[in-house]
Every structure is written in C-alpha cells, then in structure tokens.
mmCIF file of C-alpha atoms in Angstrom:
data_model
loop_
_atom_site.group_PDB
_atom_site.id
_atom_site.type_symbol
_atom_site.label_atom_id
_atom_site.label_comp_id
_atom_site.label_asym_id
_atom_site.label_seq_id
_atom_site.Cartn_x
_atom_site.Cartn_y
_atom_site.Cartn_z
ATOM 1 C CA UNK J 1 56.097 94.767 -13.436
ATOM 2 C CA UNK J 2 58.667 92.683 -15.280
ATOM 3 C CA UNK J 3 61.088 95.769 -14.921
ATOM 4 C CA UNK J 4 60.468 95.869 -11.202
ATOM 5 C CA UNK J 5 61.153 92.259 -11.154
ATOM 6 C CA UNK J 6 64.336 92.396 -12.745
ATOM 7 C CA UNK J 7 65.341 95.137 -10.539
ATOM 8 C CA UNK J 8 64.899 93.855 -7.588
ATOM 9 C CA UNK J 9 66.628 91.030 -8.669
ATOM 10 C CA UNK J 10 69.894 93.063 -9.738
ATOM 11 C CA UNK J 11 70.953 93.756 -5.941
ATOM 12 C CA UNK J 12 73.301 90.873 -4.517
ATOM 13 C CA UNK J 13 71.964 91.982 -1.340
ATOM 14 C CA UNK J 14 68.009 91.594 -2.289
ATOM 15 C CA UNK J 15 69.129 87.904 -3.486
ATOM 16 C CA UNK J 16 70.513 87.133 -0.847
ATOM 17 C CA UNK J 17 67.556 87.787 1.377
ATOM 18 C CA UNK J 18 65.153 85.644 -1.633
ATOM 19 C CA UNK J 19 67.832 82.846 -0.610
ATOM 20 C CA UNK J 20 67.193 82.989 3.034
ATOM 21 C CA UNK J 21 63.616 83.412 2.740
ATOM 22 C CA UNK J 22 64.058 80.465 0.165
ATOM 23 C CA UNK J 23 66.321 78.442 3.380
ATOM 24 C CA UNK J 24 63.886 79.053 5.996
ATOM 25 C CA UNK J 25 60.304 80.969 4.801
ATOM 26 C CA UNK J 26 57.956 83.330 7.566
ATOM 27 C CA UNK J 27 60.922 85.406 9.329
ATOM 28 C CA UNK J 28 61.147 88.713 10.850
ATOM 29 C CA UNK J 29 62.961 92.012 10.057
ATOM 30 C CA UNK J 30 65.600 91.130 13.040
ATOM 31 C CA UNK J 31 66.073 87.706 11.732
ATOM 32 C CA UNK J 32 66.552 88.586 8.283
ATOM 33 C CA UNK J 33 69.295 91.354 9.276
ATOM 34 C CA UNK J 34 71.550 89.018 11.369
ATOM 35 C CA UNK J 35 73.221 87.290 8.289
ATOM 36 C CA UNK J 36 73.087 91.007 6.640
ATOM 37 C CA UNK J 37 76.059 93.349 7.052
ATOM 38 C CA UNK J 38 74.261 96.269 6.763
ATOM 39 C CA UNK J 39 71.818 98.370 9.100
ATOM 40 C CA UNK J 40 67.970 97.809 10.378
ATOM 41 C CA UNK J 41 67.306 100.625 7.832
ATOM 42 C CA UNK J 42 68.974 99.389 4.984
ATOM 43 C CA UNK J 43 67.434 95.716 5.164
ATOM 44 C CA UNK J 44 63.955 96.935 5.468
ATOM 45 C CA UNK J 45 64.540 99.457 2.449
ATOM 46 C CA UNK J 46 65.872 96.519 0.289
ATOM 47 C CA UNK J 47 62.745 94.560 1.784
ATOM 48 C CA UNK J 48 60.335 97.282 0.835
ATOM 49 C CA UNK J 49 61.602 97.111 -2.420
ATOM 50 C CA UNK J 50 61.418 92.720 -3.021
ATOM 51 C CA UNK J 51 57.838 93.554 -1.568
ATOM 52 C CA UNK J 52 56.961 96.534 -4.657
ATOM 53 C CA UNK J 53 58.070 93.976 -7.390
ATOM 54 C CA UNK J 54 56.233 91.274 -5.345
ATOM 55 C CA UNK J 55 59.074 89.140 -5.176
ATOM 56 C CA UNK J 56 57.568 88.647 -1.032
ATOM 57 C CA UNK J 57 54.708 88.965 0.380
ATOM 58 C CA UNK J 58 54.237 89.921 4.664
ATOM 59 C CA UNK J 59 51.697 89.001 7.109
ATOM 60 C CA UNK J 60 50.991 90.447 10.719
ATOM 61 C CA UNK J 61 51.112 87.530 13.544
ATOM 62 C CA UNK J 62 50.993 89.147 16.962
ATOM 63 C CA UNK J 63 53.513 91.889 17.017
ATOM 64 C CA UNK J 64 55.896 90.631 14.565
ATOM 65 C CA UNK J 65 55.699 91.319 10.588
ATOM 66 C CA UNK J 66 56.699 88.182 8.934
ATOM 67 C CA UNK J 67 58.135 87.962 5.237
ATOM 68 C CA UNK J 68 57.338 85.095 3.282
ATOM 69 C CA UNK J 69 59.214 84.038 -0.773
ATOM 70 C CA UNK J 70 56.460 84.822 -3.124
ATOM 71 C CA UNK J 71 57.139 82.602 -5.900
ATOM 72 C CA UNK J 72 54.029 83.901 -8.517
ATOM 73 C CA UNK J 73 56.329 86.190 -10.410
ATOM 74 C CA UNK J 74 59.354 83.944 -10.298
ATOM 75 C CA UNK J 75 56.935 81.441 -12.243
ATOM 76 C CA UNK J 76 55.824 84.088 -14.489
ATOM 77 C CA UNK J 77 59.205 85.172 -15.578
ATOM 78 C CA UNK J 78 60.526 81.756 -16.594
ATOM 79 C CA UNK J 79 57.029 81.470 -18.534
ATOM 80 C CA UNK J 80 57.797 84.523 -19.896
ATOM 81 C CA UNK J 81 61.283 84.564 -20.887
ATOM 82 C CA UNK J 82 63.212 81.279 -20.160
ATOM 83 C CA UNK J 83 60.094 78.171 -21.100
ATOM 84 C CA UNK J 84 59.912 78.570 -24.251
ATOM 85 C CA UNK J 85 63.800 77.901 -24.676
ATOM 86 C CA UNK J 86 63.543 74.737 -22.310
ATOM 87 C CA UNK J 87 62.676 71.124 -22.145
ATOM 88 C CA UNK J 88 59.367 70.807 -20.530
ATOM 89 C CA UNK J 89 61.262 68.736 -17.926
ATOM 90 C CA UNK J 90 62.850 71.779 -16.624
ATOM 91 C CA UNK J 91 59.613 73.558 -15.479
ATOM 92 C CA UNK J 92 59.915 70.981 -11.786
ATOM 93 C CA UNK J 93 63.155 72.353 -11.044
ATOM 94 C CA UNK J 94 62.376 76.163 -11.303
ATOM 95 C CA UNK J 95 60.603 76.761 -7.831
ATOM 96 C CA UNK J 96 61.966 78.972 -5.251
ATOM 97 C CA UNK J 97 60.218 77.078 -2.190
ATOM 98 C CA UNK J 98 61.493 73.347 -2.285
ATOM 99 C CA UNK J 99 62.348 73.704 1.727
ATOM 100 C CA UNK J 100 59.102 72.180 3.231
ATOM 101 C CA UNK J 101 60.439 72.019 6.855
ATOM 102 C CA UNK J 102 60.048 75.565 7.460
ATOM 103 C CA UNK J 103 59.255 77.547 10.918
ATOM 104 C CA UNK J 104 57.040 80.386 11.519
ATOM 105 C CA UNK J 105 58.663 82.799 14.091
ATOM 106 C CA UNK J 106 55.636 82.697 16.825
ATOM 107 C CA UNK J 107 53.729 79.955 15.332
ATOM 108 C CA UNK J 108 56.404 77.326 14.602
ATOM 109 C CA UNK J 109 54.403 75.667 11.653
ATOM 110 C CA UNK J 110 55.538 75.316 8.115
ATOM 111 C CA UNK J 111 53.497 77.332 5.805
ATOM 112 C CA UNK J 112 53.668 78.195 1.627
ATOM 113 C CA UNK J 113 52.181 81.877 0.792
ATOM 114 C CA UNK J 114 51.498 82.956 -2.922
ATOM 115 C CA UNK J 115 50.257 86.234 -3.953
ATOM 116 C CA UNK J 116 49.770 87.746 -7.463
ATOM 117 C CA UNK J 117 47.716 90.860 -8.964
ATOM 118 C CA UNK J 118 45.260 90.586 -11.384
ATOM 119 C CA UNK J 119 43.464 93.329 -13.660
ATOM 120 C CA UNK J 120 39.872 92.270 -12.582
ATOM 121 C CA UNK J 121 37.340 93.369 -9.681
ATOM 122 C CA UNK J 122 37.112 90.793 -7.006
ATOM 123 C CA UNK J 123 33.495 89.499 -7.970
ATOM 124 C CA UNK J 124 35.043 88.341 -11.571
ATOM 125 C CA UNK J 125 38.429 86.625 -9.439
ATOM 126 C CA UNK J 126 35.546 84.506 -7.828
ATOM 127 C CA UNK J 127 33.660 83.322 -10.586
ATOM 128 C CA UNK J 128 36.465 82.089 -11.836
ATOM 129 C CA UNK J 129 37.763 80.466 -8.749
ATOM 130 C CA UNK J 130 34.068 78.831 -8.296
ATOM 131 C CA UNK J 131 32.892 78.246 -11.882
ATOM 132 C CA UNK J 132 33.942 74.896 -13.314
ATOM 133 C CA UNK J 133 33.799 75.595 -16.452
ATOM 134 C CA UNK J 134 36.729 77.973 -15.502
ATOM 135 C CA UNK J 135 38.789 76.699 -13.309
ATOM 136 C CA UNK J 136 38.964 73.125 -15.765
ATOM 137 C CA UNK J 137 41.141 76.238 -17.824
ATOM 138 C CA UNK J 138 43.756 77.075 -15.198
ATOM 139 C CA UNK J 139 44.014 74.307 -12.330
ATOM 140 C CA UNK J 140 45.262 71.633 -14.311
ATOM 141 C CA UNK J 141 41.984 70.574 -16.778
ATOM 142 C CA UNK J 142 40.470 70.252 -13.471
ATOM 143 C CA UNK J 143 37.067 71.404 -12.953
ATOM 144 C CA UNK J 144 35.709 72.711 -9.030
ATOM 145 C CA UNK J 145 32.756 71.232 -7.726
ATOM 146 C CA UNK J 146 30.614 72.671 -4.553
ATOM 147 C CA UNK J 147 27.621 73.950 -3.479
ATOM 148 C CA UNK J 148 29.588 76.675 -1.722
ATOM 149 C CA UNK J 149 28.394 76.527 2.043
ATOM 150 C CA UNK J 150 30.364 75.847 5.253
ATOM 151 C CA UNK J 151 30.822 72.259 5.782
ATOM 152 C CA UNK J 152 29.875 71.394 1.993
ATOM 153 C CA UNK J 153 32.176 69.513 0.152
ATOM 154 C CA UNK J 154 34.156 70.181 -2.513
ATOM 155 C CA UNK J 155 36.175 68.220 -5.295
ATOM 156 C CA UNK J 156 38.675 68.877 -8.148
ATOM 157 C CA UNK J 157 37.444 66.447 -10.997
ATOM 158 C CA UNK J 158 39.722 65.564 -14.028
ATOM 159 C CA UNK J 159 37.239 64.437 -16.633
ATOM 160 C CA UNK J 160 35.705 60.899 -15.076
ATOM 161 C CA UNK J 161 38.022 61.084 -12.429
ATOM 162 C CA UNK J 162 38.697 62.992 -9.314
ATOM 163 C CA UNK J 163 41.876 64.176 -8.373
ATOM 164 C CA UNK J 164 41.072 66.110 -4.683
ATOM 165 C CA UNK J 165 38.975 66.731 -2.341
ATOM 166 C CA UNK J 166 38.074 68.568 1.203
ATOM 167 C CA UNK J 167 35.528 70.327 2.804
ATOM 168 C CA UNK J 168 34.305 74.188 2.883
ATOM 169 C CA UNK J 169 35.508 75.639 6.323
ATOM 170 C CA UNK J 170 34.885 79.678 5.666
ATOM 171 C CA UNK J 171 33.639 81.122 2.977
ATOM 172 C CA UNK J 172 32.506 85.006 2.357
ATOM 173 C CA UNK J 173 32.063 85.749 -1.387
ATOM 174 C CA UNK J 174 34.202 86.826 -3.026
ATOM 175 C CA UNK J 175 36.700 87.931 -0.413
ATOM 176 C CA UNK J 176 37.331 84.415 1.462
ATOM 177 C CA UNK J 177 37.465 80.900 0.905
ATOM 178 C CA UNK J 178 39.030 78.496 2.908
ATOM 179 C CA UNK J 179 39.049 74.792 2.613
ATOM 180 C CA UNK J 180 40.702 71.412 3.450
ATOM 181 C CA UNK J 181 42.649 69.748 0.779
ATOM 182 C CA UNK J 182 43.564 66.397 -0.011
ATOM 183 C CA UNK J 183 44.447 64.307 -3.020
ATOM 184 C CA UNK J 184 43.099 61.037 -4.195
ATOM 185 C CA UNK J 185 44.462 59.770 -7.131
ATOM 186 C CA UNK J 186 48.320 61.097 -6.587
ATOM 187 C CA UNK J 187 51.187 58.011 -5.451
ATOM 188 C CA UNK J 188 53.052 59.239 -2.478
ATOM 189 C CA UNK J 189 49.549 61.061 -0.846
ATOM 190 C CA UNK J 190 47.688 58.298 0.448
ATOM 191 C CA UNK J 191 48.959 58.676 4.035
ATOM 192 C CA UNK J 192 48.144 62.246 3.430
ATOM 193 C CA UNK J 193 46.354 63.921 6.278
ATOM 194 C CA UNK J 194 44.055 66.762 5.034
ATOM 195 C CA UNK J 195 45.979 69.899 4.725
ATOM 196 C CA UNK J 196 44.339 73.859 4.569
ATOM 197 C CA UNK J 197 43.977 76.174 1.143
ATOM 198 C CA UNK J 198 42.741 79.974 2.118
ATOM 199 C CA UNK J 199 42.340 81.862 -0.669
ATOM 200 C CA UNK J 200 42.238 86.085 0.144
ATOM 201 C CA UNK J 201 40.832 88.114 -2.644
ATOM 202 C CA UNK J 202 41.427 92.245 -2.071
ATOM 203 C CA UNK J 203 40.971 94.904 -3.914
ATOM 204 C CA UNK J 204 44.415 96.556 -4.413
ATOM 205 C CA UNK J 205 44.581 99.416 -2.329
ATOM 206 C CA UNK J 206 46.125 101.758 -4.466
ATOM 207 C CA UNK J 207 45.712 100.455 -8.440
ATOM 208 C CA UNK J 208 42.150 100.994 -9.116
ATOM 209 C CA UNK J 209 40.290 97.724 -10.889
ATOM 210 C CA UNK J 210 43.241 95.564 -9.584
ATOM 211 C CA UNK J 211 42.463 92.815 -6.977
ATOM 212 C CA UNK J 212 45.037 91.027 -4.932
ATOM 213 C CA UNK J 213 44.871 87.249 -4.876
ATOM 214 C CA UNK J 214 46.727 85.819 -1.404
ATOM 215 C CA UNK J 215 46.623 81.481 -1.265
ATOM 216 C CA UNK J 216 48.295 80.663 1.877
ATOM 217 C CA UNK J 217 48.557 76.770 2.129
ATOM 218 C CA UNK J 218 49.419 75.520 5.319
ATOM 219 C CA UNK J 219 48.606 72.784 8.035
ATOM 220 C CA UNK J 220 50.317 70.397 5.949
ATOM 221 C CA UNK J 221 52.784 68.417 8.750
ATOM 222 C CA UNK J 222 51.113 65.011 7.707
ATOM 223 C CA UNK J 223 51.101 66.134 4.041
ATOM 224 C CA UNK J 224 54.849 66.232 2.908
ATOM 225 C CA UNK J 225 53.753 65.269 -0.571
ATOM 226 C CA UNK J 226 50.875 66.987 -0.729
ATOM 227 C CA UNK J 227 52.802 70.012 0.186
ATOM 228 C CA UNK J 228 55.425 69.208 -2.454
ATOM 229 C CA UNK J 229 53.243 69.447 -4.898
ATOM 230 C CA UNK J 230 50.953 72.352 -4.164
ATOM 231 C CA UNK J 231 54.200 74.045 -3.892
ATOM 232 C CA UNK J 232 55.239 73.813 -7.395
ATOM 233 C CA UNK J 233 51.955 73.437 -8.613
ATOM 234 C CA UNK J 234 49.758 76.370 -6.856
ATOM 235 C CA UNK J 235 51.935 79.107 -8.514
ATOM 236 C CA UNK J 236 50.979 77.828 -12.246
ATOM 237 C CA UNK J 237 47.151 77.665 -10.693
ATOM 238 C CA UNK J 238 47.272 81.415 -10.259
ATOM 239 C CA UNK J 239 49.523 82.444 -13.409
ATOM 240 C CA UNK J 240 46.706 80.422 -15.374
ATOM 241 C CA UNK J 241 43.701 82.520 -13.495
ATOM 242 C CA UNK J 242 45.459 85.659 -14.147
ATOM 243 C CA UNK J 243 46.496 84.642 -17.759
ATOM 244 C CA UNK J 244 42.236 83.223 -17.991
ATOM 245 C CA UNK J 245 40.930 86.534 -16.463
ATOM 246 C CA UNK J 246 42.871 89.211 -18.485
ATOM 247 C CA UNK J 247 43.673 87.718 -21.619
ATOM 248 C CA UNK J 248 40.873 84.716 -21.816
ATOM 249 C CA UNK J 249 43.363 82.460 -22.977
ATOM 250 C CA UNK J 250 45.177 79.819 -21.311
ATOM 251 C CA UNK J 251 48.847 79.203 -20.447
ATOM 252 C CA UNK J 252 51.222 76.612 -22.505
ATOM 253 C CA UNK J 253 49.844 72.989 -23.238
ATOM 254 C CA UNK J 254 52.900 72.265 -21.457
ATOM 255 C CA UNK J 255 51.657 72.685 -17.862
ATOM 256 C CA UNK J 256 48.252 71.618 -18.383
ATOM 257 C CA UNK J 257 48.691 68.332 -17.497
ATOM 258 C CA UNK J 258 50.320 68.686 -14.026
ATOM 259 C CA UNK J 259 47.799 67.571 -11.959
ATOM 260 C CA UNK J 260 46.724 64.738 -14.499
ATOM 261 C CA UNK J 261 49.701 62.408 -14.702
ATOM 262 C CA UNK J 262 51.398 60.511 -12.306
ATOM 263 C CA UNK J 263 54.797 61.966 -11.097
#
C-alpha cells in the first residue's frame, strides 16, 4: 500500500487535486476539473487512481459522486517514515484537513471523512471499537463506555476522568454506529454544541478478510473546536485500531496522550 501511496503522490497533477480537496473538501468530478487543464477523462483516471492508494475516499449524495481528502494514510506515512526523525511537536502540523469551513456540493455542510483498511472481519473491528479495555489502547488511553442501545449514553473516560460524551443514535452491530459527540474536559469546547461520529464497518469487496472502516464526522457548525480536534485527532484513533487489531501492539508513546492534556 505504501508503494501505491507514494505513487499516487508522484503526479503533480494528483497533488494538485489532494490540494483542492485539502482547500475546499466534498466536490464533484466537474468541480474538480475546472482548475484542471486536462479532460473529464483524464481527471477521473487520476481520481481513480488517489482513490486505489486511498489517498480519497467518495460518497453518493443524490446524483452527484462527491470526493472527500482521506487523511488515514497521510498519517500513516509520516508514522511510518518521517516521526521517528521529528520533534513530537511536529505531529499537529502534519494534517491534510485544517480547512473547517468546508461546503458539500448539494448539502452545503462542512463535513471530515476518514477511511482506512484493516486485516480483520468486521465482528473483531467492533469489539474493538466497543470493548474498553480496547479502545483505552488506541483512542487516546481512553476507555468507551455504553450499554450499546439507541438513546443510551455513551462516554470516553480517561482514568478518573471523562473526557466526552453523547448519546447512541443508530446502531447495527457491527456494521453501524452512530453517535453524538461532545467534549468535557477540553478549553475552547465548552460552547460546543454536540456534533455527529458515524462509524461504517464493510467488508472489503474485493480483498477477502479485509474490512473497510469509514468515520464520517460531521454536524459540527457549533463545534469549531471540537471539529479541530477530531480532525487531527480521529486519523491517529484509526491508525491505533488498525495497528491494535493486526499487530496487538500499540502506536508510539508519543501520541498517546492527545486526548489527555490540555492543548
């Protein structure tokens, strides 16, 4: 996947359609081509290409097909190849989606997707997404508690202290969970409105025992900080599943403290 990634990244023209999903994320085909010199065909071939290294992800709204900056594998590479030569300081200044004012063609609402693939059947990408004695390994030491049902609560608890919470608002194990999200113990998010987390968890349709994990976060208007964080910090969440799942060990001491310390 790495060689994909690099790849993809060796066009000028595939960057510069990462930096204009990076300007402005959810846009069309059309959209996408008008700053392009180059046909219909040859955008969506370069497109097709950012999508097979997973460098974007697409989702369906009404007619139009609507590309989105995937930043899982962006995250993975620096953790990969470019961390372990820098300060820790430098890990806040490597995300490819710092533009929160965003517009969805058709919807006209801001919205953050992240997508990775993960060597697992869907049942084990749940238990780890619902067992706290799991998820206190990936998202940020901090462990999930719920009793799983629509309407239920659920919180992220650090130790003693808890760091977010929301409600259940769909759930169908293990291919669905969505949920309201808002943090408690952050400065800058106590004028937070609740924002929305839905996790999708597919089975990939062509890699056999591979399972697709899709976290859209969106509905966060009233949440600018809240957004601003889950942006840089739900990318590491799902590195540190996928890392937990396939490897059982957990990613660098350096980023497990992201959701612990004031920023």
């Amino acid at each position: 996947m790495e060689n994909d990634i690099f790849k993809a990244l060796a066009d000028p023209s595939r960057r510069t359609l990462l930096d204009l999903l990076h300007a402005s994320n959810g846009r069309t085909l059309n959209d996408l081509c008008i700053p392009l010199d180059m046909s219909r065909f040859g955008v969506m071939k370069h497109l097709n290409i950012l999508e097979e290294a997973e460098l974007i992800t697409t989702r369906k709204v009404g007619r139009e097909k609507l590309h989105y900056l995937n930043a899982v594998p962006i995250r993975q590479i620096y953790e990969r190849w470019v961390s372990k030569y820098a300060e820790p300081w430098v890990v806040g200044l490597t995300s490819l989606q710092n533009e929160l004012e965003r517009e969805m063609e058709m919807e006209n609402k801001p919205r953050q997707v992240n997508r990775i693939a993960i060597k697992a059947k869907p049942d084990q990408v749940w238990q780890a997404l619902t067992d706290p004695a799991k998820t206190s390994k990936f998202w940020f030491n901090c462990a999930i508690r719920s009793t799983w049902e629509i309407k239920t609560p659920f919180q992220l608890w650090n130790g003693e202290e808890k760091k977010a919470e929301g409600v259940i608002l769909d759930i169908d194990p293990p291919n669905k969970l969505v949920m309201s999200f808002r943090f408690i113990s952050f400065p800058g998010t106590e004028s937070d409105s609740p924002s929305r987390i839905t996790w999708e968890i597919t089975s990939h349709a062509e890699l056999q025992g591979v399972t697709l994990v899709t976290v859209v976060h969106d509905e966060f208007e009233q949440a600018v900080s809240t957004a601003k964080i889950l942006e840089n910090g739900l990318p590491i969440v799902l590195s540190g599943m996928k890392t937990l799942i396939e490897t059982g060990e957990m990613l660098a001491s350096d980023y497990d403290e992201g959701f612990s310390k004031d920023r």
